[in-house]
Amino acid sequence: MGLKKKLNNMNQKIFIKTFGCQMNEYDSNRIYDSVKKIGYQKTDNYEEANCYLLNTCHIRDKAKEKVYHEIGRLKKVFRSKQKPLVIVVGCVAQAENHEMLKREPYIDLIIGPQAYHKINNTILAYNQDKKKLEETEFDAIAKFEYLSKIKNNNSKVSSFLTIQEGCDKFCHFCVVPFTRGPEYSRPYKQVIDEAKSLADNGVKEIILLGQNVNAYNNDGFKLSNLIKEIQKINEIKRIRYTTSHPKDMSDDLIEVYKYSKKLMPLVHLPVQSGSDKILDSMNRNHNIKEYLDIFYKLKKINSNIEFSSDFIVAYPGEEEKDFKNTLELIDNIKFIHSYSFIFSPRPGTVASKLKLIDKAISMKRLERIQNKLFDNQIIKNKLLENKTINVLVENQKADKTGFFGRSEYMTPVIFNGTEQDIGKIVSVKIIKSNQNTLFGEAVMSVNQKVA
Ligand code: SAM
Ligand code: SF4
Ligand code: F3S
């Protein structure tokens, strides 16, 4: 018997919950673009869902348990109702695969990050024969070929666009090479077409995504080529990219900062540690001098460029002097905002076999690094008080007390805008600030400015 092309009842409701990084957010949107074709409509109320899709993250410990807790909660809510179709996708789905179906029979389908092109047929097949399935092979080419034929419907002011996926670097702490598979760069034309289609939807800012976004290379076309081509699209006002690896911060990419008006002056470049010994043991393949060289090269091009980063504290073998090196690096660079985490051993990684640092010391180090990082944020935000900055306006706040946008450095800005400001770059005078947010008043829309 052949597979039906749509569900019997075209009024099916899907609830999508997303954990993890920006790429999971992008993927969840693309999964929805796909399942809409077979009859699903999104709902924000999961109690009315016929399908519950959980997009998962495996980056740190507890991620897996979070998935089972989530399903436990779902079971309780649906105890006296018709069970929804339960689909687990994302990095935990890839890492745990059929084990999940054994441990939690409430789950019906498991689909890994490089098998999303199979999602519609997997659902339709399940609908017909109720056979539980796990799809976890790595087939990034087929996935992106399939998805490129389905319109990306995102029409928000700021949209993600995955250009590269997977990782061949195998940092000793990280599960990503195991969950996302080998490094793959999408065809150049496929990316440009998607960027144009997002611009047609009304998108004004594109954030190019990849686990190693600056390693993008498709037949010699690099990230710098993509940025130069996307900035030709009139409607696109801002371009960003994340996450970069210091090893791939090539001169052609650094050069783009010399003349691009649309590439934002914020470089998110995770360093993880300020100690060469720890970087070596993490298999990061660069040292602090090389990282600082990139920083100074960019600062020379444009002194307004700011850096943000990710840090891992209490990596096995990290002594007080290594940790102090990290604090020194933060003092040197004064990162504008950063993420910091205690090392979490991940199954299958080299570092999972190393001796853990005492929990109390780890927690204390996290507190010390965060105090320093947050103090920097507070100082940088305070310096903007009484200054006028450019803000790309994204939406009205849910409680209607103001409008929300972001500075060139991604800092959230709340101000007294109007609905007409949404999607525009507006000059905002900053009145107040705190660690994470700037508060201000609109001066005028940059688009209305007279030369
Ligand atoms: N590809 C990016 C890079 O090379 O910097 C990072 C990708 S990872 C999704 C995001 C961040 O999670 C990392 O930069 C690292 O700081 C953190 N992370 C990854 N594995 C971790 C682990 N085992 N324990 C704690 N933090 C971890
Ligand atoms: Fe993970 Fe390292 Fe790859 Fe980043 S570069 S995704 S940290 S293995
Ligand atoms: Fe998490 Fe996978 Fe992203 S492990 S951080 S969802 S690549």
Short mmCIF file of C-alpha atoms and ligand atoms in Angstrom, two decimals:
data_model
loop_
_atom_site.label_atom_id
_atom_site.label_comp_id
_atom_site.label_asym_id
_atom_site.label_seq_id
_atom_site.Cartn_x
_atom_site.Cartn_y
_atom_site.Cartn_z
CA MET A 1 0.00 0.00 0.00
CA GLY A 2 1.40 3.43 -0.95
CA LEU A 3 1.84 6.22 1.56
CA LYS A 4 -0.88 8.87 1.74
CA LYS A 5 0.34 12.40 0.97
CA LYS A 6 -1.54 14.06 3.83
CA LEU A 7 -3.05 13.22 7.20
CA ASN A 8 -6.72 12.13 7.15
CA ASN A 9 -7.78 15.13 9.20
CA MET A 10 -6.16 18.29 7.83
CA ASN A 11 -6.85 20.17 11.03
CA GLN A 12 -4.12 18.64 13.16
CA LYS A 13 -2.40 20.76 15.79
CA ILE A 14 1.32 20.56 16.49
CA PHE A 15 3.05 21.93 19.59
CA ILE A 16 6.79 22.46 19.17
CA LYS A 17 9.10 22.90 22.17
CA THR A 18 12.71 23.84 21.50
CA PHE A 19 15.73 23.51 23.80
CA GLY A 20 19.34 24.38 22.92
CA CYS A 21 21.07 26.64 20.46
CA GLN A 22 19.98 28.96 17.63
CA MET A 23 20.35 26.13 15.15
CA ASN A 24 17.65 24.19 16.95
CA GLU A 25 15.43 27.26 16.70
CA TYR A 26 16.08 27.45 12.96
CA ASP A 27 15.44 23.70 12.63
CA SER A 28 12.15 23.88 14.54
CA ASN A 29 10.90 26.57 12.16
CA ARG A 30 11.95 24.52 9.14
CA ILE A 31 10.34 21.38 10.57
CA TYR A 32 7.12 23.34 10.91
CA ASP A 33 7.42 24.60 7.30
CA SER A 34 7.62 20.91 6.33
CA VAL A 35 4.83 19.39 8.47
CA LYS A 36 2.43 22.16 7.44
CA LYS A 37 2.41 20.47 4.03
CA ILE A 38 0.79 17.34 5.49
CA GLY A 39 -1.83 19.19 7.49
CA TYR A 40 -0.37 20.47 10.77
CA GLN A 41 -1.06 23.93 12.20
CA LYS A 42 1.03 25.26 15.08
CA THR A 43 -0.54 25.73 18.51
CA ASP A 44 0.88 27.52 21.56
CA ASN A 45 -1.41 25.56 23.86
CA TYR A 46 0.01 22.08 24.16
CA GLU A 47 -3.10 20.68 25.80
CA GLU A 48 -4.88 20.90 22.44
CA ALA A 49 -2.02 19.33 20.46
CA ASN A 50 -2.41 16.16 18.37
CA CYS A 51 1.34 16.12 17.93
CA TYR A 52 3.99 17.10 20.49
CA LEU A 53 7.45 17.68 19.02
CA LEU A 54 10.42 18.14 21.31
CA ASN A 55 13.64 19.53 19.79
CA THR A 56 16.44 18.63 22.19
CA CYS A 57 19.97 19.67 23.17
CA HIS A 58 22.75 17.40 24.46
CA ILE A 59 25.51 19.93 25.10
CA ARG A 60 25.65 19.57 28.88
CA ASP A 61 24.61 16.96 31.42
CA LYS A 62 20.97 16.84 32.58
CA ALA A 63 19.86 17.65 29.01
CA LYS A 64 18.78 14.05 28.57
CA GLU A 65 16.93 13.95 31.89
CA LYS A 66 15.18 17.19 30.95
CA VAL A 67 13.69 15.38 27.96
CA TYR A 68 12.30 12.55 30.10
CA HIS A 69 10.91 15.03 32.65
CA GLU A 70 9.21 16.89 29.84
CA ILE A 71 7.61 13.69 28.55
CA GLY A 72 6.57 12.79 32.13
CA ARG A 73 4.75 16.11 32.41
CA LEU A 74 3.08 15.52 29.08
CA LYS A 75 1.87 12.07 30.18
CA LYS A 76 0.19 13.57 33.23
CA VAL A 77 -1.61 16.26 31.22
CA PHE A 78 -2.86 13.74 28.65
CA ARG A 79 -3.76 11.02 31.21
CA SER A 80 -7.46 11.26 30.49
CA LYS A 81 -7.21 12.51 26.91
CA GLN A 82 -6.29 11.08 23.51
CA LYS A 83 -2.49 10.66 23.48
CA PRO A 84 -0.72 13.00 21.02
CA LEU A 85 1.87 11.73 18.57
CA VAL A 86 5.17 12.29 20.43
CA ILE A 87 8.24 13.05 18.31
CA VAL A 88 11.71 13.68 19.74
CA VAL A 89 14.17 15.40 17.38
CA GLY A 90 17.53 17.17 17.82
CA CYS A 91 20.80 16.26 19.48
CA VAL A 92 19.51 13.99 22.29
CA ALA A 93 17.48 12.09 19.69
CA GLN A 94 20.69 11.53 17.71
CA ALA A 95 22.81 10.57 20.72
CA GLU A 96 20.30 8.28 22.43
CA ASN A 97 18.33 7.03 19.40
CA HIS A 98 16.50 3.69 19.92
CA GLU A 99 17.41 3.67 23.64
CA MET A 100 14.83 6.45 24.06
CA LEU A 101 12.05 4.33 22.55
CA LYS A 102 12.92 1.53 25.00
CA ARG A 103 13.13 3.75 28.07
CA GLU A 104 10.02 5.83 27.34
CA PRO A 105 7.30 4.02 25.39
CA TYR A 106 5.27 7.24 25.33
CA ILE A 107 7.69 8.45 22.60
CA ASP A 108 6.61 7.40 19.10
CA LEU A 109 9.22 8.74 16.69
CA ILE A 110 12.90 9.70 16.97
CA ILE A 111 14.47 11.84 14.26
CA GLY A 112 18.09 13.06 14.29
CA PRO A 113 19.22 16.51 13.05
CA GLN A 114 20.38 15.29 9.62
CA ALA A 115 17.22 13.32 8.86
CA TYR A 116 14.57 16.07 8.95
CA HIS A 117 13.87 15.56 5.24
CA LYS A 118 12.20 12.32 6.32
CA ILE A 119 9.84 13.86 8.86
CA ASN A 120 6.68 14.06 6.74
CA ASN A 121 6.93 10.50 5.45
CA THR A 122 7.84 9.18 8.90
CA ILE A 123 4.72 10.77 10.38
CA LEU A 124 2.50 9.54 7.53
CA ALA A 125 3.91 6.00 7.82
CA TYR A 126 3.30 6.02 11.59
CA ASN A 127 -0.21 7.24 10.99
CA GLN A 128 -0.85 4.23 8.78
CA ASP A 129 0.81 1.36 10.64
CA LYS A 130 1.54 2.76 14.14
CA LYS A 131 5.08 1.37 13.98
CA LYS A 132 7.62 3.25 16.12
CA LEU A 133 10.55 4.50 14.12
CA GLU A 134 14.00 5.95 14.59
CA GLU A 135 15.67 7.92 11.77
CA THR A 136 19.19 8.98 12.72
CA GLU A 137 21.45 8.62 9.70
CA PHE A 138 23.59 11.63 8.67
CA ASP A 139 22.43 12.87 5.28
CA ALA A 140 22.90 16.64 5.33
CA ILE A 141 22.89 16.88 1.49
CA ALA A 142 19.46 15.25 1.16
CA LYS A 143 18.11 17.25 4.08
CA PHE A 144 19.06 20.63 2.68
CA GLU A 145 18.01 19.67 -0.86
CA TYR A 146 14.58 18.75 0.50
CA LEU A 147 14.26 21.84 2.70
CA SER A 148 15.41 24.20 -0.06
CA LYS A 149 12.30 23.17 -2.02
CA ILE A 150 10.06 24.21 0.88
CA LYS A 151 9.67 27.95 1.43
CA ASN A 152 11.20 29.31 4.63
CA ASN A 153 8.17 31.16 5.98
CA ASN A 154 9.97 33.08 8.71
CA SER A 155 8.85 36.70 8.50
CA LYS A 156 10.26 38.00 11.78
CA VAL A 157 12.48 41.11 11.66
CA SER A 158 15.52 38.97 12.53
CA SER A 159 15.92 35.48 11.11
CA PHE A 160 18.46 32.69 11.41
CA LEU A 161 19.78 31.01 8.28
CA THR A 162 21.85 27.82 8.62
CA ILE A 163 24.71 27.78 6.09
CA GLN A 164 26.96 25.14 7.64
CA GLU A 165 26.34 22.22 9.91
CA GLY A 166 28.36 19.63 11.78
CA CYS A 167 31.91 19.67 13.05
CA ASP A 168 35.20 17.88 12.36
CA LYS A 169 37.16 19.58 15.14
CA PHE A 170 36.43 17.19 18.00
CA CYS A 171 37.21 19.45 20.94
CA HIS A 172 37.73 17.01 23.79
CA PHE A 173 34.71 18.24 25.79
CA CYS A 174 32.11 18.44 23.04
CA VAL A 175 29.33 16.14 21.77
CA VAL A 176 28.44 18.18 18.69
CA PRO A 177 30.58 16.19 16.19
CA PHE A 178 28.65 13.09 17.33
CA THR A 179 25.19 14.65 17.26
CA ARG A 180 25.39 16.88 14.15
CA GLY A 181 27.82 14.74 12.15
CA PRO A 182 30.64 15.80 9.84
CA GLU A 183 31.14 19.39 8.69
CA TYR A 184 28.93 20.25 5.73
CA SER A 185 28.52 23.56 3.88
CA ARG A 186 25.26 24.19 2.03
CA PRO A 187 25.52 25.10 -1.67
CA TYR A 188 26.21 28.82 -2.12
CA LYS A 189 23.24 29.43 -4.42
CA GLN A 190 20.87 27.58 -2.08
CA VAL A 191 21.88 29.94 0.76
CA ILE A 192 21.57 33.10 -1.36
CA ASP A 193 18.14 32.02 -2.63
CA GLU A 194 16.96 31.45 0.94
CA ALA A 195 18.32 34.86 2.01
CA LYS A 196 16.41 36.53 -0.85
CA SER A 197 13.25 34.68 0.03
CA LEU A 198 13.59 35.76 3.70
CA ALA A 199 14.00 39.37 2.52
CA ASP A 200 10.80 38.97 0.47
CA ASN A 201 9.04 37.81 3.66
CA GLY A 202 10.01 41.10 5.37
CA VAL A 203 13.12 39.94 7.25
CA LYS A 204 15.63 42.79 7.88
CA GLU A 205 18.42 41.00 9.71
CA ILE A 206 19.99 37.67 8.80
CA ILE A 207 22.06 35.70 11.30
CA LEU A 208 24.10 33.11 9.41
CA LEU A 209 24.45 29.94 11.47
CA GLY A 210 26.89 27.08 11.67
CA GLN A 211 28.63 25.05 14.37
CA ASN A 212 31.78 26.39 12.69
CA VAL A 213 30.19 29.07 10.58
CA ASN A 214 33.49 30.61 9.48
CA ALA A 215 34.67 27.22 8.16
CA TYR A 216 31.95 27.55 5.49
CA ASN A 217 33.40 26.50 2.13
CA ASN A 218 31.33 25.49 -0.86
CA ASP A 219 33.40 25.02 -4.01
CA GLY A 220 35.71 27.82 -2.89
CA PHE A 221 32.89 30.19 -1.86
CA LYS A 222 33.57 31.23 1.72
CA LEU A 223 31.67 33.04 4.46
CA SER A 224 33.16 36.35 3.24
CA ASN A 225 31.63 35.73 -0.23
CA LEU A 226 28.24 34.99 1.29
CA ILE A 227 28.30 38.19 3.36
CA LYS A 228 29.28 40.28 0.31
CA GLU A 229 26.45 38.78 -1.74
CA ILE A 230 23.78 39.02 0.98
CA GLN A 231 24.59 42.66 1.68
CA LYS A 232 23.56 43.43 -1.91
CA ILE A 233 19.98 42.57 -0.94
CA ASN A 234 18.44 45.97 -0.37
CA GLU A 235 15.88 44.98 2.27
CA ILE A 236 18.52 43.30 4.47
CA LYS A 237 19.91 45.92 6.83
CA ARG A 238 22.03 43.84 9.17
CA ILE A 239 24.14 40.69 8.83
CA ARG A 240 25.61 38.60 11.64
CA TYR A 241 27.16 35.13 11.86
CA THR A 242 27.66 32.62 14.67
CA THR A 243 29.43 30.52 15.96
CA SER A 244 32.99 31.05 14.76
CA HIS A 245 36.12 29.15 15.63
CA PRO A 246 39.39 31.12 16.07
CA LYS A 247 41.21 28.69 13.76
CA ASP A 248 38.93 29.65 10.84
CA MET A 249 39.04 33.42 11.33
CA SER A 250 40.68 33.93 7.93
CA ASP A 251 42.02 37.23 6.53
CA ASP A 252 39.32 37.43 3.82
CA LEU A 253 36.66 37.42 6.56
CA ILE A 254 38.54 39.99 8.65
CA GLU A 255 38.84 42.17 5.49
CA VAL A 256 35.03 42.34 5.14
CA TYR A 257 34.94 44.47 8.30
CA LYS A 258 36.90 47.16 6.42
CA TYR A 259 34.09 48.11 4.08
CA SER A 260 30.86 46.33 5.00
CA LYS A 261 28.22 48.63 6.45
CA LYS A 262 25.78 45.79 7.06
CA LEU A 263 28.07 43.35 8.88
CA MET A 264 27.59 44.19 12.56
CA PRO A 265 30.66 45.10 14.67
CA LEU A 266 30.16 42.25 17.16
CA VAL A 267 32.37 39.16 16.85
CA HIS A 268 31.23 36.14 18.84
CA LEU A 269 34.44 34.14 19.08
CA PRO A 270 34.41 31.47 21.81
CA VAL A 271 37.78 31.11 23.52
CA GLN A 272 36.76 28.68 26.33
CA SER A 273 39.91 29.32 28.41
CA GLY A 274 42.71 31.88 28.77
CA SER A 275 45.32 29.19 29.45
CA ASP A 276 47.40 27.68 26.62
CA LYS A 277 47.79 24.49 28.66
CA ILE A 278 44.02 24.06 28.94
CA LEU A 279 43.39 25.03 25.30
CA ASP A 280 45.84 22.33 24.29
CA SER A 281 44.22 19.74 26.53
CA MET A 282 40.80 20.74 25.09
CA ASN A 283 42.19 20.15 21.56
CA ARG A 284 41.16 23.68 20.52
CA ASN A 285 44.09 23.95 18.08
CA HIS A 286 45.02 27.54 18.82
CA ASN A 287 46.72 29.46 21.59
CA ILE A 288 46.00 32.75 23.33
CA LYS A 289 48.51 34.71 21.26
CA GLU A 290 46.70 33.66 18.08
CA TYR A 291 43.37 34.66 19.62
CA LEU A 292 44.73 38.07 20.65
CA ASP A 293 46.21 38.56 17.15
CA ILE A 294 42.69 38.22 15.70
CA PHE A 295 41.36 40.66 18.30
CA TYR A 296 44.01 43.30 17.55
CA LYS A 297 43.68 42.89 13.76
CA LEU A 298 39.95 43.56 14.00
CA LYS A 299 40.36 46.43 16.46
CA LYS A 300 42.85 48.04 14.05
CA ILE A 301 40.25 47.91 11.27
CA ASN A 302 37.48 49.30 13.46
CA SER A 303 38.07 50.22 17.10
CA ASN A 304 34.29 49.94 17.71
CA ILE A 305 34.34 46.18 17.13
CA GLU A 306 33.46 44.28 20.32
CA PHE A 307 33.98 40.61 21.19
CA SER A 308 31.71 38.15 22.95
CA SER A 309 32.68 34.62 23.96
CA ASP A 310 31.94 31.26 25.59
CA PHE A 311 33.96 30.00 28.57
CA ILE A 312 34.26 26.60 30.20
CA VAL A 313 35.48 26.75 33.81
CA ALA A 314 36.92 23.90 35.88
CA TYR A 315 37.93 21.87 32.84
CA PRO A 316 39.88 18.81 34.13
CA GLY A 317 43.43 19.89 34.98
CA GLU A 318 42.55 23.59 35.34
CA GLU A 319 44.72 24.95 38.16
CA GLU A 320 44.23 28.30 39.88
CA LYS A 321 46.93 29.80 37.68
CA ASP A 322 45.13 28.64 34.50
CA PHE A 323 41.89 30.12 35.77
CA LYS A 324 43.68 33.39 36.54
CA ASN A 325 44.90 33.45 32.92
CA THR A 326 41.24 33.36 31.86
CA LEU A 327 40.41 36.25 34.18
CA GLU A 328 43.38 38.19 32.74
CA LEU A 329 42.15 37.60 29.20
CA ILE A 330 38.73 38.96 30.19
CA ASP A 331 40.45 42.05 31.64
CA ASN A 332 42.33 42.51 28.36
CA ILE A 333 39.47 42.04 25.94
CA LYS A 334 36.53 43.26 28.02
CA PHE A 335 33.99 41.04 26.29
CA ILE A 336 30.68 42.78 25.76
CA HIS A 337 28.66 39.71 26.72
CA SER A 338 29.51 36.06 27.21
CA TYR A 339 28.29 32.64 28.23
CA SER A 340 30.12 30.68 30.91
CA PHE A 341 29.61 27.11 32.04
CA ILE A 342 31.12 24.58 34.42
CA PHE A 343 32.67 21.69 32.49
CA SER A 344 30.17 18.88 32.07
CA PRO A 345 31.49 15.43 31.07
CA ARG A 346 29.74 14.16 27.94
CA PRO A 347 29.49 10.49 27.00
CA GLY A 348 31.91 9.38 24.30
CA THR A 349 34.16 12.46 24.51
CA VAL A 350 37.87 12.32 25.41
CA ALA A 351 37.43 14.66 28.40
CA SER A 352 34.73 12.46 29.94
CA LYS A 353 37.49 10.11 31.12
CA LEU A 354 39.47 12.85 32.89
CA LYS A 355 39.39 13.55 36.62
CA LEU A 356 36.78 16.13 37.58
CA ILE A 357 37.63 19.21 39.61
CA ASP A 358 36.07 19.49 43.06
CA LYS A 359 32.48 20.77 42.84
CA ALA A 360 32.88 23.58 45.38
CA ILE A 361 35.97 24.92 43.56
CA SER A 362 34.15 24.68 40.21
CA MET A 363 31.15 26.63 41.54
CA LYS A 364 33.37 29.27 43.10
CA ARG A 365 35.25 29.72 39.80
CA LEU A 366 31.98 30.07 37.90
CA GLU A 367 30.88 32.75 40.36
CA ARG A 368 34.22 34.58 40.01
CA ILE A 369 34.21 34.54 36.21
CA GLN A 370 30.58 35.59 36.01
CA ASN A 371 31.12 38.48 38.42
CA LYS A 372 33.90 39.75 36.16
CA LEU A 373 31.95 39.23 32.93
CA PHE A 374 28.79 40.83 34.33
CA ASP A 375 30.74 43.80 35.77
CA ASN A 376 32.12 44.42 32.27
CA GLN A 377 28.61 44.27 30.83
CA ILE A 378 27.32 46.75 33.40
CA ILE A 379 30.21 49.17 32.70
CA LYS A 380 29.81 48.93 28.91
CA ASN A 381 26.06 49.51 29.13
CA LYS A 382 26.48 52.41 31.55
CA LEU A 383 28.87 54.10 29.08
CA LEU A 384 25.99 54.26 26.60
CA GLU A 385 23.76 56.32 28.89
CA ASN A 386 23.01 59.74 27.32
CA LYS A 387 24.32 58.48 23.96
CA THR A 388 22.22 57.90 20.85
CA ILE A 389 22.53 54.48 19.23
CA ASN A 390 21.00 52.65 16.24
CA VAL A 391 18.38 50.07 17.15
CA LEU A 392 16.72 47.57 14.81
CA VAL A 393 13.17 47.38 16.13
CA GLU A 394 11.77 43.85 16.38
CA ASN A 395 8.40 44.02 18.11
CA GLN A 396 6.14 45.60 20.70
CA LYS A 397 6.58 44.18 24.20
CA ALA A 398 3.90 41.65 25.15
CA ASP A 399 2.64 43.90 27.98
CA LYS A 400 2.50 46.84 25.51
CA THR A 401 4.67 49.04 27.75
CA GLY A 402 7.26 49.74 25.02
CA PHE A 403 9.05 48.46 21.96
CA PHE A 404 11.89 45.95 21.76
CA GLY A 405 14.91 46.11 19.51
CA ARG A 406 18.62 45.37 19.52
CA SER A 407 21.73 47.51 19.36
CA GLU A 408 24.47 46.76 16.84
CA TYR A 409 26.00 44.61 19.59
CA MET A 410 22.81 42.53 20.11
CA THR A 411 22.05 44.21 23.44
CA PRO A 412 18.27 44.35 24.06
CA VAL A 413 16.87 47.90 23.97
CA ILE A 414 13.46 48.91 25.33
CA PHE A 415 12.13 52.27 24.21
CA ASN A 416 8.97 54.30 23.54
CA GLY A 417 8.51 53.45 19.84
CA THR A 418 5.50 53.16 17.58
CA GLU A 419 4.24 50.28 15.46
CA GLN A 420 5.66 51.97 12.36
CA ASP A 421 9.16 51.53 13.83
CA ILE A 422 8.99 47.73 13.63
CA GLY A 423 11.51 46.52 11.02
CA LYS A 424 13.25 49.90 10.93
CA ILE A 425 16.53 51.15 12.34
CA VAL A 426 15.68 53.85 14.83
CA SER A 427 17.96 56.28 16.69
CA VAL A 428 17.40 55.80 20.41
CA LYS A 429 18.82 57.96 23.18
CA ILE A 430 19.77 55.71 26.09
CA ILE A 431 18.47 56.98 29.42
CA LYS A 432 19.09 54.02 31.72
CA SER A 433 20.79 50.64 31.68
CA ASN A 434 21.30 47.49 33.68
CA GLN A 435 23.44 44.38 33.16
CA ASN A 436 21.45 43.04 30.22
CA THR A 437 19.25 45.82 28.86
CA LEU A 438 19.32 49.42 27.68
CA PHE A 439 16.30 51.72 28.13
CA GLY A 440 15.77 54.81 26.00
CA GLU A 441 13.68 57.20 23.96
CA ALA A 442 13.34 57.34 20.20
CA VAL A 443 15.05 60.31 18.60
CA MET A 444 13.94 59.61 15.03
CA SER A 445 13.96 56.81 12.53
CA VAL A 446 17.34 56.62 10.78
CA ASN A 447 15.35 56.13 7.56
CA GLN A 448 13.80 59.62 8.08
CA LYS A 449 17.14 61.31 8.72
CA VAL A 450 17.97 64.09 6.31
CA ALA A 451 21.55 63.97 5.07
N1 SAM B 1 31.33 25.56 17.89
C1 SAM B 1 31.43 26.46 18.93
C2 SAM B 1 32.89 26.67 19.30
O1 SAM B 1 33.75 25.96 18.85
O2 SAM B 1 33.16 27.52 20.10
C3 SAM B 1 30.66 26.06 20.18
C4 SAM B 1 29.47 25.27 20.08
S1 SAM B 1 28.76 24.71 21.58
C5 SAM B 1 27.21 24.43 20.88
C6 SAM B 1 28.45 26.12 22.59
C7 SAM B 1 29.26 26.21 23.84
O3 SAM B 1 28.88 25.23 24.77
C8 SAM B 1 30.75 26.01 23.70
O4 SAM B 1 31.40 27.14 23.19
C9 SAM B 1 31.18 25.66 25.09
O5 SAM B 1 31.54 26.82 25.81
C10 SAM B 1 29.93 25.04 25.70
N2 SAM B 1 30.14 23.60 25.92
C11 SAM B 1 30.27 22.64 24.98
N3 SAM B 1 30.50 21.44 25.55
C12 SAM B 1 30.52 21.65 26.89
C13 SAM B 1 30.74 20.81 28.02
N4 SAM B 1 30.98 19.51 27.87
N5 SAM B 1 30.67 21.36 29.24
C14 SAM B 1 30.42 22.68 29.41
N6 SAM B 1 30.23 23.53 28.38
C15 SAM B 1 30.27 23.02 27.13
FE1 SF4 B 2 32.15 21.48 19.61
FE2 SF4 B 2 34.65 22.22 19.22
FE3 SF4 B 2 33.11 21.61 17.17
FE4 SF4 B 2 32.67 23.86 18.54
S1 SF4 B 2 34.50 23.39 17.33
S2 SF4 B 2 31.13 22.38 17.85
S3 SF4 B 2 33.16 23.22 20.60
S4 SF4 B 2 33.79 20.19 18.73
FE1 F3S B 3 22.71 21.61 21.79
FE2 F3S B 3 22.97 20.31 19.55
FE3 F3S B 3 22.93 22.94 19.56
S1 F3S B 3 23.85 19.74 21.48
S2 F3S B 3 23.85 23.42 21.50
S3 F3S B 3 21.27 21.64 20.13
S4 F3S B 3 24.16 21.64 18.26
#
